[in-house]
XYZ file of C-alpha atoms in Angstrom:
582
model
C 12.179 49.566 -311.718
C 14.806 51.968 -310.403
C 12.048 54.141 -308.895
C 10.531 51.093 -307.191
C 13.889 50.156 -305.718
C 14.430 53.724 -304.559
C 10.965 53.845 -302.995
C 11.595 50.514 -301.307
C 14.926 51.768 -299.911
C 13.363 54.996 -298.636
C 10.429 53.154 -297.075
C 12.747 50.591 -295.558
C 14.960 53.353 -294.124
C 11.905 55.178 -292.731
C 10.526 51.972 -291.181
C 13.906 51.071 -289.703
C 14.317 54.566 -288.257
C 10.803 54.470 -286.817
C 11.417 51.055 -285.254
C 14.711 52.264 -283.795
C 12.968 55.281 -282.291
C 10.243 53.110 -280.776
C 12.758 50.630 -279.374
C 14.941 53.469 -278.056
C 11.924 55.087 -276.370
C 10.934 51.797 -274.754
C 14.504 51.192 -273.602
C 14.791 54.725 -272.179
C 11.481 54.331 -270.353
C 12.614 51.001 -268.940
C 15.887 52.583 -267.833
C 13.975 55.480 -266.215
C 11.745 52.985 -264.432
C 14.771 51.036 -263.185
C 16.529 54.225 -262.015
C 13.360 55.445 -260.312
C 12.715 52.114 -258.632
C 16.346 51.878 -257.538
C 16.207 55.342 -255.971
C 12.944 54.609 -254.180
C 14.192 51.229 -252.936
C 17.382 52.857 -251.652
C 15.415 55.616 -249.875
C 13.055 53.101 -248.278
C 15.999 50.989 -247.123
C 17.689 54.062 -245.644
C 14.473 54.925 -243.806
C 14.264 51.387 -242.418
C 17.878 51.607 -241.279
C 17.118 54.962 -239.626
C 14.217 53.443 -237.671
C 16.462 50.556 -236.636
C 19.012 53.084 -235.374
C 16.272 54.738 -233.318
C 15.369 51.360 -231.840
C 19.026 50.670 -231.059
C 19.290 54.060 -229.337
C 16.373 53.141 -227.096
C 17.708 49.670 -226.267
C 21.221 50.941 -225.523
C 19.908 53.686 -223.250
C 17.750 51.291 -221.273
C 20.669 48.901 -220.791
C 22.800 51.708 -219.355
C 20.213 53.644 -217.352
C 17.320 51.298 -216.619
C 13.776 52.609 -216.133
C 12.820 56.192 -216.963
C 9.529 57.830 -216.001
C 8.452 58.349 -219.603
C 4.856 59.337 -218.865
C 5.938 62.244 -216.668
C 8.424 63.572 -219.226
C 5.887 63.284 -222.062
C 3.249 65.124 -220.036
C 5.401 68.194 -219.334
C 4.594 71.384 -221.309
C 7.567 72.808 -223.179
C 8.274 75.642 -220.716
C 8.265 73.254 -217.742
C 10.409 70.730 -219.600
C 13.046 73.393 -220.325
C 12.967 74.555 -216.703
C 13.572 71.042 -215.387
C 16.333 70.435 -217.922
C 18.075 73.661 -216.930
C 17.762 72.882 -213.218
C 19.201 69.419 -213.789
C 16.192 67.564 -212.365
C 15.902 65.958 -215.815
C 18.856 64.967 -217.986
C 18.889 65.773 -221.723
C 19.806 62.118 -222.361
C 16.664 60.885 -220.594
C 14.400 63.335 -222.420
C 15.897 62.498 -225.826
C 15.566 58.764 -225.130
C 11.902 59.135 -224.133
C 10.994 61.106 -227.246
C 12.943 58.803 -229.582
C 11.070 55.841 -228.118
C 7.701 57.618 -228.370
C 8.404 58.807 -231.930
C 9.106 55.201 -232.909
C 5.843 54.098 -231.354
C 3.873 56.828 -233.133
C 5.433 56.232 -236.549
C 4.708 52.510 -236.351
C 1.068 53.506 -235.940
C 0.722 56.364 -238.438
C 3.910 56.344 -240.626
C 5.151 59.880 -239.973
C 8.963 59.655 -239.439
C 11.157 59.425 -242.545
C 14.655 59.938 -241.129
C 16.582 59.736 -237.863
C 19.179 62.453 -237.319
C 21.683 60.145 -235.667
C 24.095 62.957 -234.794
C 21.501 64.151 -232.250
C 23.559 62.405 -229.552
C 26.655 64.361 -230.610
C 24.579 67.550 -230.656
C 23.354 66.729 -227.152
C 26.916 66.539 -225.865
C 27.731 69.853 -227.578
C 24.722 71.450 -225.907
C 25.853 70.263 -222.494
C 29.211 72.003 -223.022
C 27.596 75.392 -223.720
C 28.372 77.848 -220.941
C 25.033 79.588 -221.295
C 21.960 77.377 -221.550
C 19.755 78.431 -224.456
C 15.997 78.976 -224.334
C 15.443 75.482 -225.782
C 18.168 73.722 -223.790
C 17.952 69.954 -224.262
C 14.612 70.005 -226.114
C 14.198 67.265 -228.762
C 12.726 68.849 -231.879
C 11.396 67.390 -235.132
C 11.810 68.832 -238.627
C 9.601 68.710 -241.682
C 11.212 66.996 -244.663
C 11.991 70.271 -246.480
C 14.033 71.730 -243.589
C 17.676 71.507 -244.657
C 19.857 69.377 -242.358
C 23.512 68.670 -243.131
C 24.161 65.184 -244.492
C 20.470 64.403 -244.949
C 18.037 64.542 -247.860
C 15.137 66.959 -248.348
C 13.019 64.864 -250.713
C 9.712 66.779 -250.829
C 8.300 63.300 -251.458
C 9.746 63.400 -254.991
C 12.251 61.091 -256.700
C 13.619 64.248 -258.366
C 15.267 65.288 -255.073
C 16.400 61.846 -253.861
C 20.083 61.280 -253.233
C 21.068 64.941 -252.847
C 22.202 65.447 -249.252
C 22.348 68.945 -247.797
C 25.853 70.422 -247.493
C 24.986 72.610 -244.484
C 22.228 73.042 -241.933
C 19.485 75.526 -242.767
C 19.728 78.797 -240.854
C 16.782 77.871 -238.609
C 18.461 74.596 -237.637
C 21.722 76.407 -236.867
C 19.888 78.864 -234.611
C 17.886 76.131 -232.883
C 21.108 74.262 -232.117
C 22.655 77.428 -230.671
C 19.564 77.730 -228.453
C 20.180 74.203 -227.158
C 17.582 72.266 -229.168
C 18.279 68.697 -230.317
C 16.840 67.994 -233.798
C 16.286 64.237 -233.921
C 13.897 63.233 -236.746
C 12.531 64.407 -240.082
C 8.903 63.826 -241.033
C 6.740 62.923 -244.011
C 5.103 65.247 -246.552
C 2.766 64.965 -249.555
C 4.453 64.535 -252.916
C 5.757 67.990 -253.982
C 4.259 69.626 -250.828
C 1.376 71.070 -252.894
C -1.452 69.076 -251.332
C -3.184 68.880 -247.959
C -3.098 65.095 -247.774
C 0.202 63.471 -246.743
C 1.318 60.720 -249.087
C 4.066 60.125 -251.640
C 5.522 57.332 -253.766
C 8.615 57.025 -251.554
C 7.365 56.785 -247.971
C 3.640 56.186 -248.409
C 0.620 57.559 -246.542
C 0.715 59.220 -243.128
C -2.441 58.715 -241.058
C -4.241 60.942 -238.587
C -3.571 59.785 -234.990
C -7.188 60.544 -234.016
C -8.740 58.453 -236.788
C -6.773 56.314 -239.237
C -9.379 56.767 -241.966
C -8.517 60.461 -241.969
C -5.494 62.300 -243.309
C -3.213 64.210 -240.964
C -3.181 67.095 -243.455
C -0.346 68.657 -245.403
C 2.109 69.595 -246.307
C 3.630 69.577 -242.797
C 1.572 66.456 -242.185
C 4.239 64.264 -240.632
C 4.900 67.003 -238.093
C 1.219 67.303 -237.238
C 0.833 63.548 -236.780
C 3.994 63.167 -234.695
C 3.139 66.046 -232.345
C -0.499 64.963 -231.981
C 0.666 61.424 -231.240
C 3.054 62.696 -228.540
C 6.243 61.739 -230.406
C 7.730 65.230 -230.281
C 7.055 68.329 -228.206
C 8.025 70.925 -230.820
C 8.330 70.820 -234.603
C 9.373 73.028 -237.504
C 7.066 73.199 -240.511
C 6.708 75.495 -243.507
C 3.662 77.232 -244.957
C 3.048 78.603 -248.456
C -0.723 78.063 -248.825
C -1.585 76.733 -245.379
C 0.917 73.914 -244.972
C 1.454 74.478 -241.238
C -2.126 75.433 -240.454
C -3.850 72.549 -242.306
C -2.140 69.678 -240.440
C -2.308 71.572 -237.158
C -6.063 71.908 -237.669
C -6.576 68.292 -238.747
C -4.453 66.907 -235.894
C -5.743 69.220 -233.158
C -2.478 70.984 -232.315
C -1.248 74.590 -232.498
C 0.571 75.929 -235.550
C 1.890 79.343 -236.533
C 2.902 80.994 -239.828
C 4.866 84.243 -239.331
C 5.032 87.122 -241.817
C 7.395 86.592 -244.718
C 11.049 87.262 -243.761
C 10.357 87.489 -240.015
C 12.227 84.164 -239.866
C 14.856 82.825 -242.243
C 13.851 80.390 -244.998
C 17.461 79.849 -246.100
C 18.166 76.162 -246.506
C 14.544 75.148 -247.075
C 13.814 73.177 -250.250
C 10.918 74.110 -252.565
C 9.396 72.564 -255.718
C 8.590 76.053 -257.067
C 11.624 78.162 -256.168
C 11.213 81.729 -257.409
C 7.449 81.929 -256.874
C 6.776 85.178 -254.988
C 3.008 85.719 -255.032
C 2.170 83.483 -252.062
C 4.770 84.069 -249.361
C 6.311 80.885 -247.914
C 7.591 80.863 -244.353
C 8.896 78.398 -241.767
C 7.094 78.269 -238.451
C 6.566 76.259 -235.268
C 4.038 73.525 -234.464
C 3.366 72.415 -230.891
C 0.786 71.343 -228.320
C 0.034 74.823 -226.957
C 0.397 78.501 -227.788
C 3.075 79.222 -225.160
C 5.330 76.721 -226.948
C 4.896 78.594 -230.242
C 5.769 81.861 -228.495
C 8.847 80.314 -226.841
C 10.031 79.067 -230.228
C 9.639 82.529 -231.743
C 11.428 84.133 -228.820
C 14.261 81.627 -229.102
C 14.910 81.999 -232.831
C 14.435 85.789 -233.041
C 17.903 86.377 -231.662
C 21.260 87.830 -232.675
C 22.409 84.499 -234.117
C 19.523 84.547 -236.609
C 20.093 88.181 -237.550
C 23.811 87.547 -238.145
C 23.369 84.302 -240.080
C 20.721 85.846 -242.340
C 21.010 89.644 -242.649
C 17.838 89.741 -244.796
C 15.782 89.077 -241.657
C 14.764 92.292 -239.825
C 16.761 92.398 -236.545
C 13.626 92.629 -234.382
C 13.555 90.433 -231.255
C 10.335 88.921 -229.918
C 8.276 91.469 -227.961
C 7.236 89.802 -224.697
C 5.353 92.906 -223.575
C 2.845 92.497 -226.430
C 2.411 88.752 -226.042
C 1.955 89.014 -222.259
C -0.229 92.139 -222.360
C -3.590 92.116 -220.572
C -4.994 94.958 -222.682
C -8.481 94.285 -224.033
C -8.487 93.684 -227.788
C -10.724 94.755 -230.645
C -11.123 91.592 -232.684
C -12.682 91.266 -236.118
C -14.483 88.019 -236.882
C -16.369 86.132 -239.581
C -17.611 82.549 -239.681
C -17.739 82.241 -243.462
C -16.120 84.096 -246.354
C -19.009 83.719 -248.807
C -16.871 81.554 -251.116
C -16.497 78.233 -249.333
C -19.062 77.402 -246.640
C -17.334 75.855 -243.599
C -18.354 72.662 -241.842
C -21.223 73.218 -239.337
C -18.809 72.582 -236.439
C -16.560 75.402 -237.676
C -19.294 78.028 -237.735
C -20.331 76.901 -234.259
C -16.713 77.096 -233.077
C -16.332 80.686 -234.313
C -19.586 81.831 -232.714
C -18.871 80.118 -229.389
C -15.321 81.506 -229.307
C -16.649 84.987 -230.137
C -19.071 84.818 -227.191
C -16.368 83.662 -224.779
C -13.965 86.398 -225.908
C -16.709 89.001 -225.344
C -17.360 87.587 -221.869
C -13.614 87.990 -221.198
C -13.910 91.711 -221.950
C -12.788 91.901 -225.592
C -14.706 93.716 -228.320
C -15.772 91.594 -231.313
C -16.556 93.355 -234.594
C -18.008 91.706 -237.745
C -15.522 91.777 -240.618
C -16.000 90.857 -244.286
C -12.870 90.063 -246.336
C -13.016 92.182 -249.511
C -13.281 90.502 -252.944
C -12.437 87.056 -251.624
C -12.828 85.096 -254.900
C -10.706 87.659 -256.736
C -7.993 87.366 -254.087
C -7.952 83.568 -254.161
C -8.092 83.043 -257.920
C -6.575 86.108 -259.554
C -3.946 86.922 -256.931
C -3.030 83.659 -255.242
C -3.601 80.824 -257.733
C -2.710 82.792 -260.846
C 0.474 83.926 -259.126
C 1.360 80.563 -257.599
C 0.965 78.946 -261.041
C 2.326 81.970 -262.893
C 4.144 79.674 -265.345
C 1.050 77.536 -265.900
C 2.427 74.955 -263.482
C 5.361 73.896 -265.686
C 8.004 74.273 -262.953
C 6.028 71.994 -260.670
C 5.198 69.461 -263.390
C 8.885 69.192 -264.331
C 9.575 67.714 -260.869
C 7.264 64.768 -261.672
C 8.909 63.724 -264.943
C 10.959 60.915 -263.372
C 8.405 60.016 -260.705
C 5.352 57.880 -260.058
C 2.479 60.275 -259.421
C 0.927 59.515 -256.045
C -2.761 58.513 -256.413
C -3.764 61.406 -254.151
C -2.268 63.905 -256.615
C -3.339 62.440 -259.954
C -6.253 64.830 -260.401
C -4.059 67.847 -259.584
C -1.223 66.770 -261.900
C -3.715 66.031 -264.679
C -4.989 69.618 -264.334
C -1.470 71.098 -264.405
C -0.630 69.133 -267.586
C -3.612 70.438 -269.557
C -2.450 73.049 -272.130
C -3.498 76.581 -271.196
C -5.580 77.021 -274.323
C -7.608 73.937 -273.387
C -8.047 75.186 -269.804
C -9.382 78.479 -271.124
C -11.798 76.825 -273.568
C -13.090 74.341 -270.985
C -13.549 77.120 -268.423
C -15.713 79.071 -270.891
C -18.052 76.103 -271.369
C -18.095 75.314 -267.628
C -18.850 78.842 -266.449
C -22.664 78.833 -266.928
C -23.106 75.718 -264.766
C -20.033 75.779 -262.501
C -18.772 79.394 -262.329
C -16.626 78.888 -259.220
C -14.817 75.862 -260.670
C -14.452 77.531 -264.086
C -12.769 80.590 -262.571
C -10.487 78.340 -260.518
C -9.516 76.369 -263.646
C -8.790 79.493 -265.689
C -6.590 80.887 -262.898
C -4.276 77.885 -263.351
C -3.280 79.298 -266.743
C -0.926 81.703 -264.968
C -0.038 85.234 -265.970
C 1.220 84.842 -269.529
C 4.102 87.342 -269.741
C 6.598 89.335 -267.711
C 4.502 92.437 -268.282
C 1.461 90.628 -266.906
C 3.503 89.379 -263.947
C 4.416 92.963 -263.029
C 0.731 93.900 -263.230
C -0.028 90.907 -261.038
C 2.435 92.025 -258.344
C 0.910 95.521 -258.469
C -2.583 94.046 -258.031
C -1.407 92.156 -254.931
C -0.041 95.356 -253.397
C -3.284 97.182 -254.128
C -5.352 94.399 -252.573
C -3.182 94.409 -249.439
C -3.722 98.148 -249.114
C -7.491 97.764 -249.511
C -7.608 94.949 -246.965
C -5.557 96.957 -244.458
C -7.776 100.006 -245.012
C -10.864 97.944 -244.132
C -9.017 96.613 -241.072
C -8.000 100.094 -239.929
C -11.516 101.535 -240.401
C -12.739 99.089 -237.768
C -9.774 99.715 -235.465
C -8.922 96.012 -235.280
C -6.054 94.529 -233.280
C -6.470 91.031 -234.716
C -8.875 88.771 -236.597
C -10.719 85.542 -235.675
C -11.749 83.504 -238.712
C -12.538 80.002 -239.985
C -10.087 77.203 -240.660
C -10.571 74.120 -242.805
C -11.750 71.595 -240.225
C -12.274 68.756 -239.379
C -9.776 66.338 -240.978
C -10.587 64.986 -244.441
C -10.925 61.346 -245.359
C -7.783 60.063 -247.060
C -7.650 60.713 -250.801
C -10.125 63.609 -250.902
C -7.789 66.635 -250.541
C -6.402 66.088 -254.047
C -9.929 66.448 -255.417
C -10.578 69.708 -253.565
C -7.548 71.971 -253.918
C -9.880 74.902 -253.228
C -9.916 73.804 -249.588
C -6.832 75.984 -249.208
C -9.098 79.038 -249.516
C -9.295 79.552 -245.737
C -5.511 79.775 -245.429
C -3.982 80.967 -248.710
C -5.476 84.456 -248.327
C -2.997 85.255 -245.541
C -0.017 84.103 -247.586
C -1.050 86.591 -250.275
C -1.532 89.312 -247.667
C 1.700 88.237 -245.949
C 0.028 88.413 -242.515
C 1.001 86.210 -239.556
C -1.623 83.537 -238.943
C -2.015 80.662 -236.515
C -4.503 77.935 -235.656
C -5.484 76.146 -232.473
C -8.180 73.627 -231.515
C -11.208 74.881 -229.582
C -13.821 72.119 -229.855
C -14.641 68.770 -231.482
C -17.235 67.605 -233.986
C -20.488 66.619 -232.295
C -23.177 64.197 -233.529
C -25.379 67.277 -234.041
C -22.726 68.807 -236.335
C -22.571 65.557 -238.302
C -26.343 65.486 -238.648
C -26.382 69.087 -239.887
C -23.714 68.188 -242.471
C -26.292 65.945 -244.197
C -28.154 69.111 -245.218
C -25.007 70.941 -246.408
C -25.406 72.593 -249.823
C -22.567 75.088 -249.710
C -22.919 78.329 -251.647
C -23.036 76.782 -255.102
C -24.213 73.192 -254.552
C -21.639 72.299 -257.195
C -19.156 69.431 -257.523
C -16.873 70.945 -254.879
C -19.659 71.263 -252.327
C -20.620 67.634 -252.901
C -16.975 66.562 -252.649
C -16.609 68.485 -249.396
C -19.361 66.405 -247.773
C -17.639 63.171 -248.858
C -14.301 64.501 -247.629
C -15.342 65.409 -244.081
C -18.137 62.945 -243.266
C -17.549 60.587 -240.350
C -15.818 63.259 -238.272
C -17.527 62.965 -234.868
C -14.977 63.490 -232.105
C -12.334 65.049 -234.360
C -10.698 68.374 -233.370
C -12.055 71.646 -234.756
C -9.656 74.585 -234.941
C -10.061 78.322 -235.502
C -7.624 80.705 -237.168
C -6.160 83.912 -235.706
C -4.568 86.643 -237.835
C -2.728 89.940 -237.297
C -1.176 92.566 -239.560
C 2.272 92.054 -241.091
C 5.152 92.039 -238.560
C 2.703 91.716 -235.659
C 3.481 88.103 -234.780
C 3.261 88.805 -231.069
C -0.248 90.250 -231.463
C -1.382 87.200 -233.399
C 0.018 84.872 -230.742
C -1.592 87.042 -228.067
C -5.033 86.468 -229.620
C -4.269 82.757 -229.929
C -3.409 82.669 -226.234
C -6.647 84.474 -225.370
C -8.644 81.970 -227.442
C -6.816 79.058 -225.828
C -7.497 80.441 -222.352
C -11.226 81.056 -222.828
C -11.885 77.809 -224.711
C -10.117 75.688 -222.106
C -11.477 77.664 -219.156
C -15.064 77.390 -220.318
C -14.737 73.909 -221.766
C -15.856 74.545 -225.328
C -14.611 71.009 -225.919
C -17.735 68.821 -225.704
């Protein structure tokens, strides 16, 4: 009897404890949901208030100044806009008003602006007091969400970062202000930045201005959409796997990723701080190549070198960018790993022909060991910890539908990834190798070996480059824009861009043509190199692209930003002069 009572007491205690744990878990989850919902609601309300402030700015300006010739201001290239601002034939107030109004119009259409930097009017007055007018005097400029701006949030599209306002401006913002620029809005990004769609649980989906069924790309997607829509003339993005180049390609604008440390990344927010394998870098996005070059010239100044002594004190070299010397240009229209869209291969070949007609020498180039570089060097290094640092940022969040497949992959235990990859390899070798690379490096010793392997690969790549005597490289870009929701199912689409983050080479993209009905017809016969799940997903992702921009990518060796921009300018000149655009 005593044993029965004791058993009953123990069982009762166990059951009570279990029930308490269950109830506590439910309560904690409910509290997390309430906190998360409260944060999101507050952020959405703040965004709505910011848009209302923009509208008030426009109304107040019109009451005081009447009609402004908006169409003329919006049509001016950056260099001409700066010239007219400096001469006084345009006022900074008028230009800011026009771009605030246009940005509002664009974001109502495609949902790209997340914040209004209301102190832009104060900044404008400070700029007018400067004795020496900077290279970007009076230019309204937009900032990607992760660019630190005092008093404002860098969310990365994650609840994890909500409510933490920046204490100071990022170094790039400080330099831009000293050069006379007027930062006035921040723009949307995909949740966590690690995706080339542009959607998150806080601000929603950003659309492509050319076709609302398409994504604007990511992670600097809001910037790409706003510039393509005409709502800003110059923007600041960031690029760790292609995050400037993807949206620039999808939206048909120009974008540029410098070498690591050529600009300062101080004050930029990251979901994977400490990752060193793929080099992240801020860079400009604009309508034309000259605007990218003017940005680089403006920020590569003494103010930057003093504010961030880790940046090499090397000013922009105009003599290289403006040179008329004929170039030796390497080229390839496919890397043998991911077969580009038919319009992309056509774009490379047509651009090659036009560059040859302009007097340049084009030399076939094959990137060495491309699958090894993408999987073993880039992905294994980017997810060196198996993805745990990134996954931690989602613990208090609602996973955006566009990222569910990615986050599911990151949450799979490494041992399971390895086992599944073994069974997948006979049928889907490319996908199996990609999956296994997400396991990371395993140990500090392995991480050191990994860094050594990256250095060796860079040396091999440069040796191949030098053997051919190349000045720069013309190569494919992921184009045209994907249908919304598909980028999260095809992370390997970063293959065209991530290579140059591993190599730490400057790289830029610019549009040269558009998708034709013939390209779309040829896509129906697309098999890729493996005819696997990715190749089939690619067709679904890009179909329906007639009329969309198609961009090519230009690359130079590390520290040779001016040479890369020079090739971009050459490509822009020949493609516009000979009307590659159908």
